[in-house]
PDB file of C-alpha atoms in Angstrom:
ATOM      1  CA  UNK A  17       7.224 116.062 106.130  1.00 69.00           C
ATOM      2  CA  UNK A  18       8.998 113.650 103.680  1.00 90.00           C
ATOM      3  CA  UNK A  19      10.605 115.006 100.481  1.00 97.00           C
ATOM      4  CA  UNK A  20       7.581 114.839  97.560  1.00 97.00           C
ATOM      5  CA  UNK A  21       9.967 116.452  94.526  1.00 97.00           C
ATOM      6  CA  UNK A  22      10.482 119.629  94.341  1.00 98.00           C
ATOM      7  CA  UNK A  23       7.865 122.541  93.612  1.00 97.00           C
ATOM      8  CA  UNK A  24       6.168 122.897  90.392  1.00 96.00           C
ATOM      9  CA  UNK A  25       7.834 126.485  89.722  1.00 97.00           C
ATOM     10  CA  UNK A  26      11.213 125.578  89.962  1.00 98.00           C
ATOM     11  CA  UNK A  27      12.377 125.537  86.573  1.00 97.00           C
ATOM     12  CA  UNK A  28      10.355 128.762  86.277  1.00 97.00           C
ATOM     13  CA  UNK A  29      12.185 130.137  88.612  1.00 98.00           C
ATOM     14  CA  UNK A  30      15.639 129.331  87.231  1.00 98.00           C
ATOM     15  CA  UNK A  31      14.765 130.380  83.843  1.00 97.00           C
ATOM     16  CA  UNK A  32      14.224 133.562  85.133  1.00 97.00           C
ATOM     17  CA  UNK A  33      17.598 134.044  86.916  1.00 97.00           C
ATOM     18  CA  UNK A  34      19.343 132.831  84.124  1.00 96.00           C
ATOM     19  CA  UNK A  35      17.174 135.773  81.874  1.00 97.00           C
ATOM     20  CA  UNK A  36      18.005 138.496  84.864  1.00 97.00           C
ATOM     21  CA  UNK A  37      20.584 137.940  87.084  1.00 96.00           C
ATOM     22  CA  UNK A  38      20.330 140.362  89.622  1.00 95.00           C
ATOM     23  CA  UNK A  39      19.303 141.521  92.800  1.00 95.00           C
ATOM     24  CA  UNK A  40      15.931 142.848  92.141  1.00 97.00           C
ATOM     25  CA  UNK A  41      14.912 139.864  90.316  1.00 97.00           C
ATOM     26  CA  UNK A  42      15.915 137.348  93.548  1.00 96.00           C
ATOM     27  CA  UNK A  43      14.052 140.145  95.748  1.00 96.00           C
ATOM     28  CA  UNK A  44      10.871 139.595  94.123  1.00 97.00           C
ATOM     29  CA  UNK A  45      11.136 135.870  94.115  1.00 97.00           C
ATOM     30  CA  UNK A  46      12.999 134.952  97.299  1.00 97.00           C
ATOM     31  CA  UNK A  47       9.755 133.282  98.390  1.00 98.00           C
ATOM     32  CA  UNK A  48       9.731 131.465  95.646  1.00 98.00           C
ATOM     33  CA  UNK A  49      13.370 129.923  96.116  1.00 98.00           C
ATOM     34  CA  UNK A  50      12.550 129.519  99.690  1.00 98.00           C
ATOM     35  CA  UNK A  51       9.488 127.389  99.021  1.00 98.00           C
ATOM     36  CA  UNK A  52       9.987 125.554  95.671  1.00 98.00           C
ATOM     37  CA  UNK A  53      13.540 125.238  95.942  1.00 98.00           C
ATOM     38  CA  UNK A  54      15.527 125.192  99.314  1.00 98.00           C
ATOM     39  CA  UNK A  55      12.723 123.604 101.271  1.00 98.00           C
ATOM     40  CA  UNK A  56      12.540 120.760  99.140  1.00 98.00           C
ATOM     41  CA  UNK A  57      15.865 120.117  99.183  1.00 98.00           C
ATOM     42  CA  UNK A  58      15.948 120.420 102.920  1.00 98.00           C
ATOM     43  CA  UNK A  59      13.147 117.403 102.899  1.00 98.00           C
ATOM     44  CA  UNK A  60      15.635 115.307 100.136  1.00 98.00           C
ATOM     45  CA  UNK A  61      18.415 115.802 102.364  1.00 98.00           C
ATOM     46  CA  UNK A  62      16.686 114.692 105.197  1.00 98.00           C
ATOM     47  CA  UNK A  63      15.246 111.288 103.640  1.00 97.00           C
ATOM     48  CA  UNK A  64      19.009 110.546 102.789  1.00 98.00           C
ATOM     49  CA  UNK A  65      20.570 111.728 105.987  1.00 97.00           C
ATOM     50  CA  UNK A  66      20.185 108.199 107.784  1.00 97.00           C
ATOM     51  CA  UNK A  67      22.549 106.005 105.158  1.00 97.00           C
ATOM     52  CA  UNK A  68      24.348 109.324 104.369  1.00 97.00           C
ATOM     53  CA  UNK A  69      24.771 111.374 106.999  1.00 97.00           C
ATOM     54  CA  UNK A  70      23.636 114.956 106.906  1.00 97.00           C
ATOM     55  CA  UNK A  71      23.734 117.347 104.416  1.00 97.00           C
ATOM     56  CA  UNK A  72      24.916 120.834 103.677  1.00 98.00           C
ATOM     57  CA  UNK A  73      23.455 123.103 101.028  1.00 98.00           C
ATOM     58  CA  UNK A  74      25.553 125.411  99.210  1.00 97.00           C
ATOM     59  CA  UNK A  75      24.523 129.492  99.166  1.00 96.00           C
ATOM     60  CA  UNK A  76      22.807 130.605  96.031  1.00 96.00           C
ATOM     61  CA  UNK A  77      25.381 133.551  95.889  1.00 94.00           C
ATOM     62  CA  UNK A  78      28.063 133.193  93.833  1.00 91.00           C
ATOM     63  CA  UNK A  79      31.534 134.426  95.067  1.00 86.00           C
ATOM     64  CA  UNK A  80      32.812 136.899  92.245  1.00 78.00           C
ATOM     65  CA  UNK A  81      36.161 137.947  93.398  1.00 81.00           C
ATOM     66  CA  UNK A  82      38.233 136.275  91.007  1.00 76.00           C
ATOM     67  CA  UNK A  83      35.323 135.381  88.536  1.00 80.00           C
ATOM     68  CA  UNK A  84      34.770 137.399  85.425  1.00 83.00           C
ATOM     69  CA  UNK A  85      31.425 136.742  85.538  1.00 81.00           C
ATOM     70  CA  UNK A  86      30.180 139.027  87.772  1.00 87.00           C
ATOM     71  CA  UNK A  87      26.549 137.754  88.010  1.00 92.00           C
ATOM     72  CA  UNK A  88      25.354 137.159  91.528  1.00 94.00           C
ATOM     73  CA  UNK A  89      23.264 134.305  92.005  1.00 96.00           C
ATOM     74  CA  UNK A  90      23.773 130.274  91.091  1.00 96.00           C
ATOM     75  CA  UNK A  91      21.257 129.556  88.550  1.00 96.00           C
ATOM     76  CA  UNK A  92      20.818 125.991  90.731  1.00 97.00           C
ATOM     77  CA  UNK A  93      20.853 124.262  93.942  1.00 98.00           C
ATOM     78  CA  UNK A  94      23.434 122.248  95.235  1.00 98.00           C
ATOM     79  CA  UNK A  95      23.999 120.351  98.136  1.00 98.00           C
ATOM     80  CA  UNK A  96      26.461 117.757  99.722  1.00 97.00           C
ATOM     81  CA  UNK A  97      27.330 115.049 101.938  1.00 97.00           C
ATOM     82  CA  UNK A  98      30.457 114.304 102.464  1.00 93.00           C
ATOM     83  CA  UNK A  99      31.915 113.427  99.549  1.00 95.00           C
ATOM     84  CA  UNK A 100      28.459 113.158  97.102  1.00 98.00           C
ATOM     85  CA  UNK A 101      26.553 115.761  95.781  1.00 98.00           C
ATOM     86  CA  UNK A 102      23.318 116.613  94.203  1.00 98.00           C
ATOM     87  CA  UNK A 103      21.978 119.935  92.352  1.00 98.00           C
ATOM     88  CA  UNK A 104      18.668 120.957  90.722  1.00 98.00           C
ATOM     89  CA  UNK A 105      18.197 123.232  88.665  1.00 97.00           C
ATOM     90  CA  UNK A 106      15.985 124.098  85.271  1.00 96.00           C
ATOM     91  CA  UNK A 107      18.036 121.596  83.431  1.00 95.00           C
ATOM     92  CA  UNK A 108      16.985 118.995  85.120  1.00 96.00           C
ATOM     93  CA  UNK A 109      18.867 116.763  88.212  1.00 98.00           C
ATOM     94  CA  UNK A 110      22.641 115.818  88.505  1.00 98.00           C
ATOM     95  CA  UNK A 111      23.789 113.540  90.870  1.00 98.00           C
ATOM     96  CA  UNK A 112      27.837 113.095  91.648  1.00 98.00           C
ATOM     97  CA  UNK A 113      30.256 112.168  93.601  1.00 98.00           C
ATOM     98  CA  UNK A 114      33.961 112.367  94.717  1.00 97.00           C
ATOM     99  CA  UNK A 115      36.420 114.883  95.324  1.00 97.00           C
ATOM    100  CA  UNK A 116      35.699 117.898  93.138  1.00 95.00           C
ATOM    101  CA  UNK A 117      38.509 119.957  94.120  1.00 94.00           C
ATOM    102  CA  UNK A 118      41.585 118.277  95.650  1.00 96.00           C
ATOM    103  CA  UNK A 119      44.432 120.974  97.617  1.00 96.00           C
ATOM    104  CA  UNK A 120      48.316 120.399  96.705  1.00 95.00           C
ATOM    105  CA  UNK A 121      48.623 117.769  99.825  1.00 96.00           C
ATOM    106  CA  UNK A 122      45.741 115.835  98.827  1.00 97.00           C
ATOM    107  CA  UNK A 123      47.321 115.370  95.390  1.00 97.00           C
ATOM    108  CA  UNK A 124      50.362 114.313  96.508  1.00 97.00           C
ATOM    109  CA  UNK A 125      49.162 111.439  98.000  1.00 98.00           C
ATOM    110  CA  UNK A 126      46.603 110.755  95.266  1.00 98.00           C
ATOM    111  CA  UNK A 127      50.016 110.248  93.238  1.00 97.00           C
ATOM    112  CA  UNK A 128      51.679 108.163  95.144  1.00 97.00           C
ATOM    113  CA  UNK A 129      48.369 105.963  96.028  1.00 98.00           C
ATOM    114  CA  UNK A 130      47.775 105.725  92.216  1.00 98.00           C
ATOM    115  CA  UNK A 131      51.348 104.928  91.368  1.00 97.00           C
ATOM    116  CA  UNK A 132      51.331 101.665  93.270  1.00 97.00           C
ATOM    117  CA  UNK A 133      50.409  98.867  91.700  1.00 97.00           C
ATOM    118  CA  UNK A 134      48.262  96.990  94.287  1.00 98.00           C
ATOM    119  CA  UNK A 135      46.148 100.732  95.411  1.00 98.00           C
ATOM    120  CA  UNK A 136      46.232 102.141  91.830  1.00 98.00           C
ATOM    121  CA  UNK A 137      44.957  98.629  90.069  1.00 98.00           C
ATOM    122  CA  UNK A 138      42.380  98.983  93.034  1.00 98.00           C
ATOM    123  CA  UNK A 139      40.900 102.810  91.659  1.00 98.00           C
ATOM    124  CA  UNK A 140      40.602 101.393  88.069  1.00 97.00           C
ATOM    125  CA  UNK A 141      38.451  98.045  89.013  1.00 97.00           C
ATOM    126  CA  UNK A 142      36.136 100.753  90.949  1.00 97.00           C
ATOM    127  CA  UNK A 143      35.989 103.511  88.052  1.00 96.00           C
ATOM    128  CA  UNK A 144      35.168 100.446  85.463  1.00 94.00           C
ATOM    129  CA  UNK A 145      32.632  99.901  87.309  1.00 93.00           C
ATOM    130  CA  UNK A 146      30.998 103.021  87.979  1.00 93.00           C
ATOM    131  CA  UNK A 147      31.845 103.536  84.314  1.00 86.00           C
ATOM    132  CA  UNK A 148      29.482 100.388  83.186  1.00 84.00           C
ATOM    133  CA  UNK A 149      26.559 101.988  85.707  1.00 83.00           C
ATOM    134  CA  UNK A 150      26.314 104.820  83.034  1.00 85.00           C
ATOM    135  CA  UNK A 151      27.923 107.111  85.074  1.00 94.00           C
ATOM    136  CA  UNK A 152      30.353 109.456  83.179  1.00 95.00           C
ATOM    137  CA  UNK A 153      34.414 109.774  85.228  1.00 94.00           C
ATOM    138  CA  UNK A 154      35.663 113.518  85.144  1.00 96.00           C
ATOM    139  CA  UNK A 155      38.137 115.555  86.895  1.00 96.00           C
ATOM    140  CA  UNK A 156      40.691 118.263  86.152  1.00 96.00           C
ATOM    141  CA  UNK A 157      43.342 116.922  84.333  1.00 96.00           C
ATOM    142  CA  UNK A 158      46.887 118.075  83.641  1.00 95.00           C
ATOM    143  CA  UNK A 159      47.739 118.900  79.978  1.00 93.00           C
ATOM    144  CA  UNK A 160      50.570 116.248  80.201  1.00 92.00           C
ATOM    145  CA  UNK A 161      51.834 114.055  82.588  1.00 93.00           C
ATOM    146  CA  UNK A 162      53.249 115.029  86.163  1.00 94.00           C
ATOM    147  CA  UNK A 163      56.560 115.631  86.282  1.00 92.00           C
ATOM    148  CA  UNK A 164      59.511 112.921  86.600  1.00 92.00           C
ATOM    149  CA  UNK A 165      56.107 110.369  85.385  1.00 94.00           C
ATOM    150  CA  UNK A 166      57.240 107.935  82.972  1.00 94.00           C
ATOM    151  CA  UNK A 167      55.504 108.228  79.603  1.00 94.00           C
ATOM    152  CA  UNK A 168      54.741 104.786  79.312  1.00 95.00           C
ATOM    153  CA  UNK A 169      53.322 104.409  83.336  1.00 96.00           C
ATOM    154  CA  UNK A 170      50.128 101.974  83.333  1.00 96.00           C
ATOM    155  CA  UNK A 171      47.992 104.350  84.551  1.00 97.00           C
ATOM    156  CA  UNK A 172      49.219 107.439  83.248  1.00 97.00           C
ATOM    157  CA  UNK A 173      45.688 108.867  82.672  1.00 96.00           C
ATOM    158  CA  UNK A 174      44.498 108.545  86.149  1.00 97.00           C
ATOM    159  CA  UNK A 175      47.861 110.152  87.160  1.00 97.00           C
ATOM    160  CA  UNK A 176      47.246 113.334  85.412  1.00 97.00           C
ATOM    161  CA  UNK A 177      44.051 113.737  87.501  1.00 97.00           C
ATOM    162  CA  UNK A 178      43.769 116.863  90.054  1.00 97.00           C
ATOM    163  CA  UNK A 179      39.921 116.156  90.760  1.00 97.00           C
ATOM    164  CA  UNK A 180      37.823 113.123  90.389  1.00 98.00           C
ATOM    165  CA  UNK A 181      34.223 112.450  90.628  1.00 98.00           C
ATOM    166  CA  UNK A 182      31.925 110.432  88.667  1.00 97.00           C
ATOM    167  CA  UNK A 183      28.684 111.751  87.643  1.00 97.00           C
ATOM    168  CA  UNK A 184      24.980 111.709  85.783  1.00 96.00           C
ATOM    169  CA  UNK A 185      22.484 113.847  84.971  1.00 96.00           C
ATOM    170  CA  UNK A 186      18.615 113.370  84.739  1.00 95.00           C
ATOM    171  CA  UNK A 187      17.104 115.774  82.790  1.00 93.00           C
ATOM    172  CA  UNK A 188      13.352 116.708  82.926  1.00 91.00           C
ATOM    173  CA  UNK A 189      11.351 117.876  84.761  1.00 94.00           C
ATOM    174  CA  UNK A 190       9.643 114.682  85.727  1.00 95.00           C
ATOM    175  CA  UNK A 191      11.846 113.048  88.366  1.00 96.00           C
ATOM    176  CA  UNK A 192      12.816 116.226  89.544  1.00 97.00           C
ATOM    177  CA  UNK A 193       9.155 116.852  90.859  1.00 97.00           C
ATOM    178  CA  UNK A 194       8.388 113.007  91.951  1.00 97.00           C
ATOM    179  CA  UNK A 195       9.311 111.818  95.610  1.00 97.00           C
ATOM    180  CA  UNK A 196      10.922 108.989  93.467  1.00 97.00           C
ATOM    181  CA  UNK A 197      14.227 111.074  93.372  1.00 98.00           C
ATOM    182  CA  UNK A 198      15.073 110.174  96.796  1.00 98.00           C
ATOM    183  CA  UNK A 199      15.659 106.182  95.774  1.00 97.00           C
ATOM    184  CA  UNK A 200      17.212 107.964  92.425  1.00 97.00           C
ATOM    185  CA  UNK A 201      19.735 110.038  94.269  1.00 98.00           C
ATOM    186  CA  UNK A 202      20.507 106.933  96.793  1.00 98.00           C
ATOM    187  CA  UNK A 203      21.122 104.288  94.430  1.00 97.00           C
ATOM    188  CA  UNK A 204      23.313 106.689  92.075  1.00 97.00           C
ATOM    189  CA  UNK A 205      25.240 107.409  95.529  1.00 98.00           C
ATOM    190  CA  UNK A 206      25.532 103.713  96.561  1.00 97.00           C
ATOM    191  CA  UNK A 207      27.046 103.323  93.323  1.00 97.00           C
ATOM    192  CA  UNK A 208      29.724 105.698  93.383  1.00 97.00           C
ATOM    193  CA  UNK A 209      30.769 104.954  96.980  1.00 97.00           C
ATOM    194  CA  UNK A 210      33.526 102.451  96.014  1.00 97.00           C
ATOM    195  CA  UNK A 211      35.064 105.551  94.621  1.00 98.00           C
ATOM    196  CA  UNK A 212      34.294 108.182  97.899  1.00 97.00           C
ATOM    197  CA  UNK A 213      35.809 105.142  99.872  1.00 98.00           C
ATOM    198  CA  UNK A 214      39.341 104.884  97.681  1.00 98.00           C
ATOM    199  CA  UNK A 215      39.698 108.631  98.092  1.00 98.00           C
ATOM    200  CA  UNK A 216      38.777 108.732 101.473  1.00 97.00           C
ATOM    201  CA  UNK A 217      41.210 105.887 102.308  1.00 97.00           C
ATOM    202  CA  UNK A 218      44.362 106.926 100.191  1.00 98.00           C
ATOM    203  CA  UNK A 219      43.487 110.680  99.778  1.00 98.00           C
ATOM    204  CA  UNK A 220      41.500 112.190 102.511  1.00 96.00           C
ATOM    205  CA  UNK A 221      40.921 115.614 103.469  1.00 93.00           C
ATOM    206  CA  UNK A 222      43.821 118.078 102.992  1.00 93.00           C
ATOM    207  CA  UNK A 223      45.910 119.475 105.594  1.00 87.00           C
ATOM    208  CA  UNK A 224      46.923 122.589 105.005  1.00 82.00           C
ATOM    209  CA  UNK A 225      45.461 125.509 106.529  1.00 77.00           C
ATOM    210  CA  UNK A 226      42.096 127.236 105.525  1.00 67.00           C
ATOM    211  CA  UNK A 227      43.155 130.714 103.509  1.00 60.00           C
TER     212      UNK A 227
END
């Protein structure tokens, strides 16, 4: 079956975790995650996975070890392909894209990519234009500049980056539940793939060994 939103008690059901995190609350309403959350998402994933590729959704545990938050459970969905992303939850829908988390190799070469003129002009022409689509650039970002950086360097601000991405959020409940979100999720992603493609041509995955 094709993706028609997702179910009705969603946001219910996310209000809830966010009021009682724990175990016995996801017990008693792990049928409805399965069926007003996860399968949905399955069926969006699925509608994109021909332009896309296919799609991988993240566990609703949370990993605690070196959180202070000890809570359990995500209080939304995510999922991703390749480099995009998409997440629902009781605040609505956000839609993203890039490289959330980069390792120390994949940095490196975001450096010295940016740093040249020609490659580095090349990321700012994309992000201004993501940037007039209404989508909002983040990333982690070093307090100053990188080391040995001149202060005055052209693109300074893009050098202190660690992560980028460029994102949007849709809040509401009312594309969230509408089979519309499929062509709002695409076009968001079409948009932001000048950026997936700069990373993915300069950056690309990192090389150093799984921990």
């Amino acid at each position: 079956m094709g993706f028609a939103g997702f179910g009705e008690r969603l946001v219910d059901f996310y209000d809830g975790l966010e009021a009682d995190n724990s175990k016995p609350y996801w017990t008693d309403h792990r049928a409805v995650y399965e069926e007003h959350v996860r399968a949905p998402m399955v069926a969006l994933l699925a509608e994109l996975e021909p332009e896309f590729g296919p799609g991988k959704i993240f566990r609703p545990y949370r990993d605690v070890r070196f959180s202070p938050d000890k809570t359990p459970y995500k209080t939304h969905c995510g999922a991703t392909v390749g480099g995009y992303y998409v997440q629902a939850g009781a605040d609505g829908i956000m839609i993203a894209g890039g490289y959330y988390h980069m390792a120390g190799d994949q940095i490196s070469r975001y450096r010295v990519a940016v740093d040249e003129q020609r490659r580095g002009e090349d990321l700012r022409r994309r992000l201004d234009a993501i940037g007039g689509a209404e989508l909002t650039r983040a990333g982690d970002l070093l307090a100053t500049r990188p080391r040995g950086v001149d202060p005055g360097h052209p693109r300074l601000e893009l050098l202190r980056h660690r992560s980028l991405y460029a994102w949007r959020r849709c809040p509401g409940e009312e594309l969230m539940l509408s089979p519309k979100l499929v062509d709002e999720v695409a076009g968001t992603w079409r948009t932001i793939t000048p950026l997936i493609e700069w990373l993915t041509d300069h950056v690309g995955p990192t090389e150093q060994p799984r921990r």
